[in-house]
Amino acid sequence: MPPVLPSALGGTSDMPPDALSPSQLSKPHRSRMQCVPAAQVSRRRRRRFPERELLERLRRYEELLRHNNIKFEPLHKESAGENWSLDVEGGYDSDDEQPITAGPDCSSPSTTVNSERIYEAKNIWHATRQELQNPNNIDSNDINSSDDEIREVVIKKVWDQLFHSNDNLLFGSRKSAVDISALHPEPVQMFRLWQLYLENVNPLLKVTHTPSLQGRIIEAASNVSDIKPNMEALMFSIYCMSILSLRVDDCQAIFGSSKFSIRPSTVPQSLSSMLGVAIRIAQRMGIHSELALAKCSPLEAEMRRRLWWSLILLDTRVGEMAYSKTATLTPTWDCRIPLNVNDSDLRPDMKESPKVQGKSTEALFVVVRSELGDFFRHTIFHLIFSGPALEPFAKDFQCGPMPEGCELVNLEGRIEDEYLKFCDSENPLHFMTIWMTRAYLAKCRLVEHHFRYHSSSVNQTEEQRDAAISYALSMLECDTKIVTAPHVKGFIWLLDLYFPFTAYIQIVQSLKRRPHKDQAEIAWETMSNNFEARFRYLTIAENPFFQIFAKVVLQAWEPHEATIRQSGEPLVIPKIVLSIRHKLAQMALHTPNPDIGQPNDDTGMGINNVRMPTMPLGSGNHSLLNSMGGRSGDPAMGLGAYPTLPGMDLLDMDGDQFDWYAMDWDLLNAPIAEVGGSTGLSLPY
């Protein structure tokens, strides 16, 4: 037993013998020290880490490794995987709210080459656990406590199990004995629908991975009575989208059956609410968060990004139609735009994200739409109209000495250089990308113009007023290009929600106030071409929106007509005016009105002969405007998103009390694809 030496102060010391010099050890009596047996001295107790604390620290270190995208071998593979999956599904589940930068030294397989900050919300469970584990907060009596803390993963499991049997609020009980296998089409038709989906729908959405899904479709078709519910739901959605993309005559020719769709009669407010449920589910899965996506494989992360952007852009457009400003195209999430790669570049077994090889991939349309949406959601001119409270989050686009609107000039140049210059207009997907992009950019310029001059105290020059008209004319020209192009007829379904109504209003209001401008002739010709493309096969019936549209146009034409007659010049009536007067005359013949005499000449019918329904413009724009032949796809292209735009008080009409909610939606929503091959009657962009 080693001796315990007294200290210099007269007490004992637990200093080990090897801490003393050899001379002190050899001559203890000279230092007047007394040797004391070690057994008689009480030793200071060393703090021991309980097993649970060691495991908790290990778990915390594993989480840090995951968050920093460092590969490692977890202590418990199964439990680690289970924890990971739950974290991804639950969205934000981290201890740290500091931004994480995905740089070159710690790049994630599922992140892009961009190095951007990724924000993580604080997790109350982890914060509480960290506080309790702080050594300064641990009572000495609890050091050796073996009580296990309540774990978040356990609570989640128990909570989910508690309501598992009652998850039937939206779609009914999963245990109901409903056999829908008989509702599947025959295998031949099933594969035809799948092929139509690949041709008409998939290129514009890219929310499914063709190489992975095709084998599962073939397997499911071989035994429709044994398809898992999730897969079956996906298959029926593919059937619906394939039929939706067809024109009436094509559907009859291919399947020998008439086309049926509930979309024309769907009230936008209801659709907006259903999309809200889908977006909440997506957020719970974490597909809006790069922090959660970093935990996924490259394929999974990329498909989730595509799905999120598809949801957001659709929700934005439907929100406009429902006259809602709660759309999610805002700078409050950090999901990156999808990679510009082909599906074949994404494989389930890959560990690293594929590199972008070319500019003209099969994901081109989706990538460019997302680029535009990502830019738009950060602009002050979008946020000031859609969500003023988010204005501080607008990006500051540095332009230096460049003139107003320079951020859009820079965006146009970048989109052109990175994407559009590589496009071949003979390729249907490239054609759609080119002209929908240019229409969207023109719309952005128009919104930015109204943001800059929204105050009545700001006087615009003639050049600035002309610029606004040119943006509106560009919107119509791009729209006409797409609608009249025969090689993109399979994609026309996407335009169903995008009639360029804002452009029409901008143009006709300008023509009404300035009928002598040099742009007038070009404007009437441009409107005529677009109207003919979208309205040619329209059956008017009693369509309230068409009556509104007709009065807007005729109000703008009459000052121009009066000016020409006074000048003695030959009067050439635009096709749009002739067509509107003809259709209104037909309506008058079928709907006698004792207060209005029957017109003797179609071309003589003016605005005073139009029996107008009264309506407040502030009550929104619905898919009754869909029957005007528009299509769905891009965000923020409708008047509904910007009802307070200056100069957009629409009509200067009499009447204010039209009830949109009493509309006959079936009457008002015949889309383009359902009216022979041109357009139905659909509204805003």
XYZ file of C-alpha atoms in Angstrom:
685
model
C 0.000 0.000 0.000
C 1.579 3.289 -0.994
C 2.049 5.838 1.746
C -0.023 8.991 1.901
C 2.181 11.960 2.707
C 1.155 14.920 4.819
C 0.853 18.272 3.166
C 3.101 21.191 3.927
C 0.272 22.739 5.902
C 0.267 19.945 8.389
C -2.575 17.871 6.981
C -2.490 14.783 4.882
C -2.170 14.911 1.126
C -3.525 12.597 -1.512
C -0.729 13.632 -3.843
C 0.719 10.472 -5.356
C 4.265 9.542 -4.395
C 5.578 10.016 -7.929
C 4.636 13.684 -7.676
C 7.411 14.226 -5.075
C 11.078 14.510 -5.637
C 13.374 11.531 -4.914
C 14.992 13.393 -2.032
C 11.636 13.944 -0.344
C 10.797 10.278 -0.652
C 14.096 9.076 0.709
C 14.166 11.426 3.679
C 10.666 11.937 5.005
C 11.952 12.444 8.538
C 13.939 15.505 7.456
C 10.745 17.185 6.296
C 9.056 16.238 9.553
C 6.428 14.279 7.663
C 4.409 11.474 9.078
C 3.512 8.422 7.059
C -0.183 7.625 7.110
C -1.714 4.395 5.639
C -3.744 5.073 2.524
C -6.714 3.105 3.854
C -7.235 5.727 6.537
C -7.784 8.572 4.005
C -11.166 9.140 2.297
C -10.642 9.588 -1.439
C -12.466 12.231 -3.550
C -15.135 10.498 -5.595
C -14.653 10.615 -9.384
C -17.749 11.465 -11.369
C -19.004 8.526 -13.406
C -21.148 8.924 -16.533
C -24.216 6.720 -16.426
C -24.810 4.505 -19.428
C -27.876 6.439 -20.485
C -25.890 9.679 -20.589
C -23.161 8.074 -22.652
C -25.737 6.722 -25.084
C -27.446 10.083 -25.266
C -24.187 11.828 -26.046
C -23.449 9.253 -28.696
C -26.871 9.810 -30.215
C -26.246 13.544 -30.222
C -22.884 13.097 -31.958
C -24.505 10.858 -34.561
C -27.105 13.549 -35.229
C -24.396 16.147 -35.676
C -22.622 13.893 -38.150
C -25.827 13.423 -40.091
C -26.622 17.132 -40.147
C -23.147 17.871 -41.455
C -23.462 15.107 -44.063
C -20.518 13.089 -42.741
C -20.656 9.362 -43.353
C -20.313 7.135 -40.295
C -21.290 3.747 -38.914
C -24.118 4.212 -36.386
C -24.023 2.259 -33.146
C -27.477 0.775 -33.734
C -28.245 0.629 -37.438
C -31.913 -0.296 -37.116
C -32.780 2.256 -34.468
C -30.758 4.926 -36.227
C -32.598 4.299 -39.452
C -35.932 4.370 -37.661
C -35.093 7.621 -35.919
C -33.939 9.134 -39.182
C -37.117 8.211 -40.981
C -39.256 9.693 -38.262
C -37.278 12.904 -38.309
C -37.730 13.276 -42.051
C -41.453 12.653 -41.829
C -41.836 15.048 -38.967
C -40.013 17.862 -40.683
C -37.798 19.865 -38.376
C -36.333 17.660 -35.650
C -33.038 19.188 -34.630
C -31.327 20.533 -31.565
C -29.697 23.405 -33.383
C -31.330 26.362 -35.014
C -28.149 27.775 -36.499
C -27.842 27.922 -40.272
C -25.970 25.011 -41.806
C -23.976 25.633 -44.955
C -23.692 22.796 -47.418
C -20.241 23.611 -48.662
C -17.807 21.647 -50.815
C -16.214 19.892 -47.856
C -19.449 18.509 -46.489
C -21.742 18.264 -49.464
C -24.780 16.091 -49.164
C -25.652 13.493 -51.772
C -29.059 15.076 -52.034
C -28.075 18.726 -52.307
C -27.217 20.775 -55.325
C -23.965 22.478 -56.102
C -25.235 25.737 -54.626
C -23.806 26.641 -51.244
C -26.667 28.214 -49.359
C -27.605 28.523 -45.742
C -30.069 25.948 -44.490
C -32.127 27.008 -41.500
C -33.375 24.631 -38.879
C -36.162 25.358 -36.424
C -35.494 24.742 -32.738
C -36.902 21.481 -31.385
C -38.478 21.846 -27.945
C -37.837 18.204 -27.023
C -34.137 18.410 -27.741
C -33.831 21.800 -26.080
C -35.413 20.444 -22.911
C -33.150 17.389 -22.929
C -30.027 19.499 -23.409
C -30.974 21.725 -20.520
C -31.509 18.756 -18.218
C -28.184 17.234 -19.253
C -26.205 20.372 -18.578
C -23.747 19.439 -15.761
C -24.463 22.752 -14.067
C -28.125 21.787 -13.765
C -27.542 18.261 -12.387
C -27.978 17.720 -8.692
C -25.177 15.666 -7.127
C -27.760 13.299 -5.697
C -29.008 12.486 -9.237
C -25.623 11.706 -10.789
C -26.107 7.970 -10.631
C -29.807 8.044 -11.439
C -30.761 5.367 -13.935
C -34.234 6.723 -14.733
C -34.745 6.891 -18.481
C -35.979 10.193 -19.855
C -39.053 10.389 -22.065
C -37.909 10.132 -25.661
C -39.527 12.051 -28.473
C -39.549 9.039 -30.784
C -41.531 7.067 -28.207
C -44.090 9.847 -27.852
C -44.490 10.055 -31.625
C -45.083 6.330 -31.942
C -47.636 6.250 -29.153
C -49.401 9.332 -30.501
C -49.678 7.861 -33.999
C -50.946 4.564 -32.622
C -53.546 6.392 -30.543
C -55.273 7.751 -33.680
C -54.343 5.067 -36.178
C -57.777 3.466 -36.229
C -59.571 6.815 -36.526
C -57.763 8.241 -39.558
C -60.874 8.507 -41.690
C -61.768 12.183 -41.606
C -60.832 12.973 -45.228
C -61.030 9.736 -47.175
C -63.034 7.388 -45.014
C -61.958 4.275 -43.207
C -59.163 2.168 -44.665
C -60.889 -0.934 -43.352
C -64.010 -0.500 -45.431
C -64.639 -3.470 -47.687
C -64.602 -1.702 -51.048
C -63.172 -3.601 -53.982
C -62.052 -1.122 -56.633
C -60.047 -3.587 -58.687
C -62.947 -3.820 -61.130
C -62.675 -0.082 -61.796
C -59.267 -0.383 -63.415
C -59.297 -0.247 -67.211
C -58.307 -3.236 -69.275
C -54.535 -3.845 -69.484
C -54.388 -2.570 -73.070
C -56.120 0.663 -72.095
C -54.066 0.859 -68.922
C -50.811 0.924 -70.878
C -52.287 3.368 -73.393
C -53.154 5.720 -70.540
C -49.664 5.292 -69.125
C -48.180 6.203 -72.495
C -50.408 9.283 -72.760
C -49.291 10.302 -69.301
C -45.650 10.019 -70.346
C -46.285 12.078 -73.479
C -48.677 14.787 -72.284
C -48.383 15.128 -68.521
C -45.045 13.906 -67.218
C -42.881 16.377 -69.203
C -44.729 19.324 -67.639
C -44.787 18.083 -64.039
C -41.986 15.527 -63.533
C -43.414 14.371 -60.203
C -42.876 10.685 -61.005
C -39.642 8.864 -61.861
C -40.316 6.933 -65.040
C -37.491 4.334 -64.823
C -38.565 3.359 -61.301
C -42.309 3.537 -61.837
C -42.727 1.767 -65.159
C -41.804 -1.658 -63.799
C -44.257 -1.225 -60.946
C -47.020 -0.256 -63.387
C -46.384 -3.418 -65.406
C -46.387 -5.543 -62.271
C -49.603 -3.962 -60.994
C -51.350 -4.440 -64.333
C -50.706 -8.163 -64.146
C -52.703 -8.475 -60.914
C -55.006 -5.526 -60.199
C -56.576 -7.302 -57.234
C -53.313 -7.176 -55.284
C -52.147 -3.556 -55.599
C -51.100 -1.660 -52.508
C -53.360 1.329 -51.703
C -50.687 3.976 -52.314
C -49.792 2.521 -55.677
C -53.437 2.172 -56.614
C -54.115 5.815 -55.804
C -51.183 6.830 -57.996
C -52.455 4.709 -60.877
C -55.928 6.246 -60.783
C -54.412 9.716 -60.713
C -52.415 8.800 -63.819
C -55.612 7.640 -65.537
C -57.343 10.930 -64.684
C -54.497 13.138 -65.838
C -54.143 11.217 -69.079
C -57.825 11.665 -69.914
C -57.672 15.310 -68.865
C -54.891 15.960 -71.359
C -56.991 14.721 -74.292
C -59.380 16.649 -76.464
C -62.927 15.363 -76.694
C -62.543 13.966 -80.195
C -59.205 12.313 -79.367
C -60.697 10.622 -76.313
C -63.537 9.243 -78.389
C -61.171 8.025 -81.119
C -58.684 6.332 -78.760
C -60.993 4.786 -76.177
C -64.356 4.763 -77.910
C -65.849 6.680 -75.035
C -66.801 10.267 -74.304
C -64.606 12.373 -72.069
C -65.797 13.081 -68.542
C -64.229 15.448 -66.072
C -65.362 17.105 -62.858
C -62.776 19.870 -63.150
C -65.014 22.357 -65.000
C -67.561 22.204 -62.175
C -65.033 22.376 -59.333
C -65.348 25.539 -57.262
C -61.867 27.084 -56.799
C -62.385 27.674 -53.072
C -62.916 23.950 -52.502
C -59.917 23.020 -54.618
C -57.798 25.542 -52.747
C -58.776 23.954 -49.432
C -57.862 20.480 -50.690
C -54.516 21.766 -51.877
C -54.009 23.204 -48.406
C -54.308 19.700 -46.976
C -51.788 18.382 -49.514
C -49.315 21.144 -48.705
C -49.642 20.544 -44.959
C -48.870 16.854 -45.526
C -45.889 17.833 -47.667
C -44.594 20.108 -44.922
C -44.966 17.359 -42.353
C -42.855 15.159 -44.615
C -40.291 17.954 -44.773
C -40.131 18.219 -48.558
C -40.051 22.015 -48.287
C -36.917 21.910 -46.129
C -33.397 21.330 -47.404
C -32.411 20.191 -43.920
C -34.853 17.293 -44.153
C -34.007 16.630 -47.804
C -30.323 16.323 -46.928
C -31.183 13.107 -45.101
C -32.688 11.533 -48.210
C -31.020 9.697 -51.049
C -30.297 11.836 -54.135
C -33.222 10.306 -56.028
C -35.673 10.736 -53.157
C -34.564 14.301 -52.476
C -34.842 15.313 -56.112
C -38.332 13.865 -56.542
C -39.445 15.619 -53.373
C -38.155 18.939 -54.695
C -40.061 18.447 -57.937
C -43.220 17.579 -56.029
C -42.953 20.600 -53.741
C -42.523 23.052 -56.597
C -45.392 21.482 -58.524
C -47.656 21.844 -55.491
C -46.605 25.421 -54.828
C -47.136 26.627 -58.376
C -50.549 24.963 -58.604
C -51.575 26.286 -55.194
C -50.559 29.783 -56.212
C -52.701 29.718 -59.324
C -55.716 28.140 -57.628
C -55.360 30.646 -54.793
C -55.634 33.465 -57.320
C -58.781 31.937 -58.759
C -60.229 31.557 -55.262
C -59.337 35.173 -54.565
C -57.027 34.142 -51.760
C -53.787 35.799 -50.736
C -52.639 32.873 -48.634
C -50.695 31.173 -51.416
C -47.370 29.614 -50.503
C -45.165 31.246 -53.139
C -43.303 33.136 -50.422
C -39.713 33.358 -49.138
C -40.536 31.357 -46.001
C -39.076 27.987 -47.066
C -35.778 26.899 -48.585
C -36.501 24.020 -50.967
C -34.148 24.430 -53.916
C -35.221 24.305 -57.529
C -34.971 20.848 -59.151
C -31.827 19.780 -60.984
C -31.811 20.097 -64.760
C -31.215 16.383 -65.331
C -32.965 13.502 -67.070
C -34.750 10.767 -65.148
C -32.130 8.325 -66.381
C -29.502 10.362 -64.521
C -31.249 9.602 -61.241
C -30.850 6.070 -59.899
C -32.018 4.545 -56.613
C -28.527 3.250 -55.770
C -26.592 6.467 -56.371
C -24.811 8.135 -53.466
C -24.048 11.499 -55.037
C -26.316 13.889 -56.896
C -25.840 13.794 -60.667
C -24.044 16.637 -62.355
C -25.922 18.780 -64.832
C -24.509 17.726 -68.202
C -26.609 19.703 -70.687
C -29.141 22.507 -70.812
C -31.903 20.761 -72.774
C -32.984 17.904 -70.565
C -36.425 16.388 -70.153
C -36.789 18.392 -66.914
C -36.267 21.715 -68.721
C -39.816 23.005 -68.380
C -40.028 22.180 -64.684
C -36.632 23.700 -63.930
C -37.336 26.973 -65.739
C -40.764 27.331 -64.112
C -39.170 26.789 -60.727
C -36.415 29.295 -61.505
C -39.010 31.916 -62.352
C -41.131 31.116 -59.308
C -38.096 31.227 -57.030
C -37.148 34.647 -58.361
C -40.692 35.947 -58.175
C -41.322 34.870 -54.571
C -38.377 36.989 -53.418
C -39.291 40.183 -55.273
C -40.716 43.167 -53.501
C -43.209 43.845 -56.289
C -44.751 40.402 -55.744
C -44.772 40.571 -51.955
C -46.199 44.100 -51.774
C -49.351 42.919 -53.565
C -49.646 39.384 -52.181
C -48.224 39.631 -48.653
C -46.986 43.045 -47.503
C -45.922 41.674 -44.116
C -43.225 39.656 -45.900
C -41.753 42.688 -47.637
C -38.652 42.714 -45.355
C -37.781 39.257 -46.703
C -37.540 40.457 -50.304
C -34.125 39.951 -51.836
C -32.108 43.016 -52.661
C -31.210 42.550 -56.299
C -28.136 44.675 -56.780
C -28.255 46.510 -60.101
C -25.746 49.282 -59.609
C -26.306 52.146 -62.029
C -28.761 50.169 -64.165
C -32.261 51.634 -64.738
C -35.531 50.547 -63.176
C -36.593 46.965 -63.746
C -32.971 45.889 -64.006
C -33.506 42.787 -61.882
C -35.932 41.495 -64.502
C -33.492 42.428 -67.258
C -30.840 40.368 -65.495
C -33.245 37.466 -65.003
C -34.285 37.473 -68.659
C -30.668 37.458 -69.750
C -29.781 34.604 -67.424
C -32.783 32.476 -68.443
C -32.003 33.097 -72.092
C -28.311 32.235 -71.728
C -28.734 29.221 -69.472
C -31.813 27.612 -70.984
C -33.707 29.134 -73.894
C -30.827 29.521 -76.328
C -30.359 25.746 -76.227
C -34.013 25.088 -77.118
C -35.295 23.818 -80.437
C -38.709 25.287 -81.192
C -39.607 22.173 -83.175
C -39.468 20.220 -79.932
C -42.910 20.525 -78.233
C -41.474 20.735 -74.721
C -38.928 23.348 -75.762
C -41.626 25.337 -77.561
C -43.788 25.368 -74.425
C -40.813 26.381 -72.317
C -39.859 29.269 -74.598
C -43.269 30.891 -74.898
C -44.626 30.266 -71.400
C -41.386 31.681 -70.012
C -41.637 34.796 -72.138
C -45.298 35.251 -71.239
C -44.442 34.932 -67.565
C -41.594 37.431 -67.811
C -43.886 39.901 -69.568
C -46.412 39.450 -66.765
C -43.693 40.083 -64.173
C -42.728 43.283 -65.962
C -46.353 44.432 -65.931
C -46.724 43.743 -62.210
C -43.414 45.478 -61.513
C -44.585 48.467 -63.548
C -47.760 48.803 -61.469
C -45.778 48.406 -58.263
C -43.524 51.270 -59.299
C -46.381 53.565 -60.348
C -49.162 52.430 -58.041
C -49.397 55.802 -56.354
C -51.744 58.252 -58.045
C -49.261 61.008 -57.247
C -46.664 59.474 -59.574
C -47.004 60.858 -63.080
C -46.051 58.469 -65.851
C -44.486 59.576 -69.064
C -45.889 58.507 -72.414
C -42.975 56.124 -72.814
C -43.771 54.460 -69.502
C -47.429 54.048 -70.425
C -46.418 52.598 -73.778
C -44.111 50.154 -71.980
C -47.018 48.798 -69.934
C -49.013 48.203 -73.115
C -46.074 46.441 -74.742
C -45.833 44.033 -71.794
C -49.537 43.220 -72.101
C -49.250 42.734 -75.859
C -46.328 40.362 -75.326
C -48.473 38.275 -72.990
C -51.172 37.923 -75.641
C -48.705 37.158 -78.414
C -47.040 34.396 -76.391
C -50.391 32.930 -75.425
C -51.553 32.910 -79.056
C -48.317 31.201 -80.122
C -48.965 28.280 -77.784
C -52.692 27.905 -78.365
C -52.321 27.829 -82.152
C -49.264 25.536 -82.340
C -50.405 22.081 -83.534
C -47.340 20.218 -82.240
C -48.058 21.110 -78.589
C -51.724 20.106 -78.509
C -50.873 17.406 -75.965
C -49.714 20.137 -73.571
C -52.628 22.520 -74.035
C -54.318 21.132 -70.911
C -51.812 23.066 -68.821
C -53.143 26.376 -70.135
C -56.622 25.694 -68.810
C -56.275 28.160 -65.931
C -54.296 30.790 -67.793
C -56.367 33.077 -69.931
C -54.381 36.367 -70.109
C -57.201 38.487 -68.738
C -54.903 40.984 -67.038
C -53.307 41.742 -70.399
C -56.702 42.413 -71.996
C -57.686 44.790 -69.205
C -54.402 46.679 -69.448
C -54.770 47.084 -73.211
C -58.440 48.063 -73.403
C -58.142 50.607 -70.608
C -55.251 52.228 -72.400
C -57.131 52.199 -75.721
C -60.153 53.748 -74.087
C -58.101 56.621 -72.695
C -55.686 56.987 -75.619
C -57.468 55.792 -78.771
C -55.138 57.725 -81.111
C -51.869 56.080 -80.097
C -49.708 54.425 -82.729
C -50.024 51.160 -80.797
C -53.783 51.084 -81.264
C -53.834 49.221 -84.574
C -51.285 46.670 -83.344
C -53.242 46.238 -80.112
C -56.542 45.523 -81.887
C -54.875 43.050 -84.221
C -53.116 41.265 -81.344
C -56.311 40.989 -79.325
C -58.198 39.757 -82.364
C -55.687 36.993 -83.006
C -55.793 35.802 -79.407
C -59.566 36.021 -79.210
C -59.970 34.013 -82.393
C -57.593 31.337 -81.113
C -59.338 30.970 -77.767
C -62.996 31.740 -78.505
C -63.524 30.382 -81.985
C -65.574 27.364 -80.966
C -67.128 28.861 -77.870
C -70.808 28.264 -77.248
C -71.764 31.395 -75.379
C -75.106 30.459 -73.818
C -75.773 32.730 -70.820
C -72.188 33.240 -69.799
C -71.913 36.161 -67.376
C -68.192 36.459 -67.726
C -68.333 36.680 -71.495
C -70.796 39.535 -71.158
C -68.345 41.348 -68.896
C -65.472 40.675 -71.247
C -67.541 41.842 -74.206
C -68.460 45.121 -72.566
C -64.845 45.830 -71.636
C -63.750 45.381 -75.247
C -66.633 47.340 -76.746
C -66.077 50.209 -74.319
C -62.533 50.500 -75.641
C -63.586 50.225 -79.304
C -66.228 52.937 -79.397
C -63.877 55.908 -78.740
C -61.514 54.527 -81.362
C -64.363 54.076 -83.841
C -65.626 57.605 -83.231
C -62.176 59.035 -83.827
C -61.788 57.242 -87.152
C -65.236 58.278 -88.354
C -64.512 61.910 -87.500
C -61.246 61.788 -89.425
C -62.989 60.480 -92.523
C -60.636 57.520 -92.783
C -62.018 54.148 -93.873
C -63.226 52.147 -90.886
C -61.907 48.608 -90.535
C -63.630 46.863 -87.654
C -61.312 44.430 -85.808
C -62.227 40.754 -85.843
C -62.613 40.695 -82.086
C -65.266 43.433 -82.210
C -67.130 41.758 -85.066
C -67.098 38.417 -83.283
C -68.253 39.837 -79.956
C -71.110 41.743 -81.573
C -72.171 38.637 -83.463
C -72.170 36.462 -80.354
C -74.032 39.072 -78.329
C -76.629 39.287 -81.056
C -77.075 35.529 -80.906
C -77.521 35.740 -77.143
C -80.119 38.480 -77.546
C -82.079 36.365 -80.012
C -82.203 33.407 -77.645
C -82.878 35.504 -74.558
C -85.534 38.115 -75.322
C -85.441 41.164 -73.101
C -88.417 43.557 -73.137
C -86.118 46.433 -72.236
C -83.820 45.893 -75.224
C -84.938 45.949 -78.805
C -83.720 43.278 -81.163
C -80.700 44.466 -83.166
C -81.105 44.657 -86.909
C -77.390 44.214 -87.569
C -74.874 42.130 -85.715
C -72.103 44.638 -86.323
C -74.160 47.477 -84.965
C -74.518 46.123 -81.497
C -72.751 48.393 -79.022
C -72.128 48.468 -75.323
C -75.509 49.966 -74.539
C -77.176 46.865 -75.987
C -75.327 44.508 -73.668
C -77.421 43.276 -70.760
C -74.742 43.255 -68.073
C -74.785 41.280 -64.839
C -73.584 43.416 -61.972
C -70.552 42.260 -60.060
C -67.851 43.605 -57.793
C -64.440 43.079 -59.290
C -63.159 42.554 -55.821
C -65.121 39.348 -55.510
C -62.490 37.400 -57.371
C -61.968 35.484 -60.562
C -62.931 31.876 -60.739
C -62.590 29.074 -63.140
C -65.722 30.305 -64.756
C -63.037 32.233 -66.506
C -61.544 28.852 -67.373
C -64.122 28.510 -70.007
C -62.297 31.301 -71.761
C -59.822 28.738 -72.892
C -56.914 29.304 -70.605
C -54.753 26.614 -69.087
C -53.087 25.881 -65.790
C -49.462 26.027 -64.932
C -47.721 29.164 -63.866
C -47.964 31.135 -60.657
C -49.122 34.696 -60.169
C -50.560 35.170 -63.621
C -54.100 36.109 -62.652
C -55.869 39.241 -61.565
C -56.871 37.400 -58.414
C -53.366 37.726 -56.997
C -53.287 41.462 -57.608
C -56.854 42.765 -57.308
C -55.586 46.132 -56.106
C -53.384 46.883 -59.095
C -53.816 50.522 -60.074
C -55.762 50.977 -63.267
C -57.310 47.520 -62.836
C -60.690 48.743 -61.691
C -61.584 46.890 -64.804
C -64.566 48.386 -66.404
C -65.743 51.767 -65.259
C -69.070 50.011 -65.589
C -72.279 50.444 -63.824
C -73.262 47.709 -61.439
C -71.607 46.171 -58.452
C -73.517 43.273 -56.972
C -72.897 40.167 -59.009
C -72.887 36.956 -56.960
C -69.978 34.772 -58.100
C -70.977 31.985 -55.762
C -74.294 31.508 -57.510
C -72.595 30.661 -60.798
C -73.438 27.560 -62.781
C -69.913 26.172 -62.911
C -70.705 23.539 -65.533
C -71.865 26.271 -67.865
C -68.828 28.438 -67.360
C -65.889 26.063 -67.497
C -65.555 24.397 -70.878
C -61.771 24.235 -71.320
C -59.886 24.571 -74.582
C -59.409 20.867 -75.128
C -63.155 20.296 -74.883
C -64.315 22.636 -77.600
C -63.200 20.919 -80.717
C -59.579 21.883 -80.728
C -59.375 25.553 -80.028
C -60.538 27.112 -76.843
C -63.326 27.137 -74.414
C -63.867 30.041 -72.106
C -61.310 30.282 -69.305
C -59.738 33.171 -67.352
C -56.871 34.792 -65.780
C -53.310 34.357 -66.104
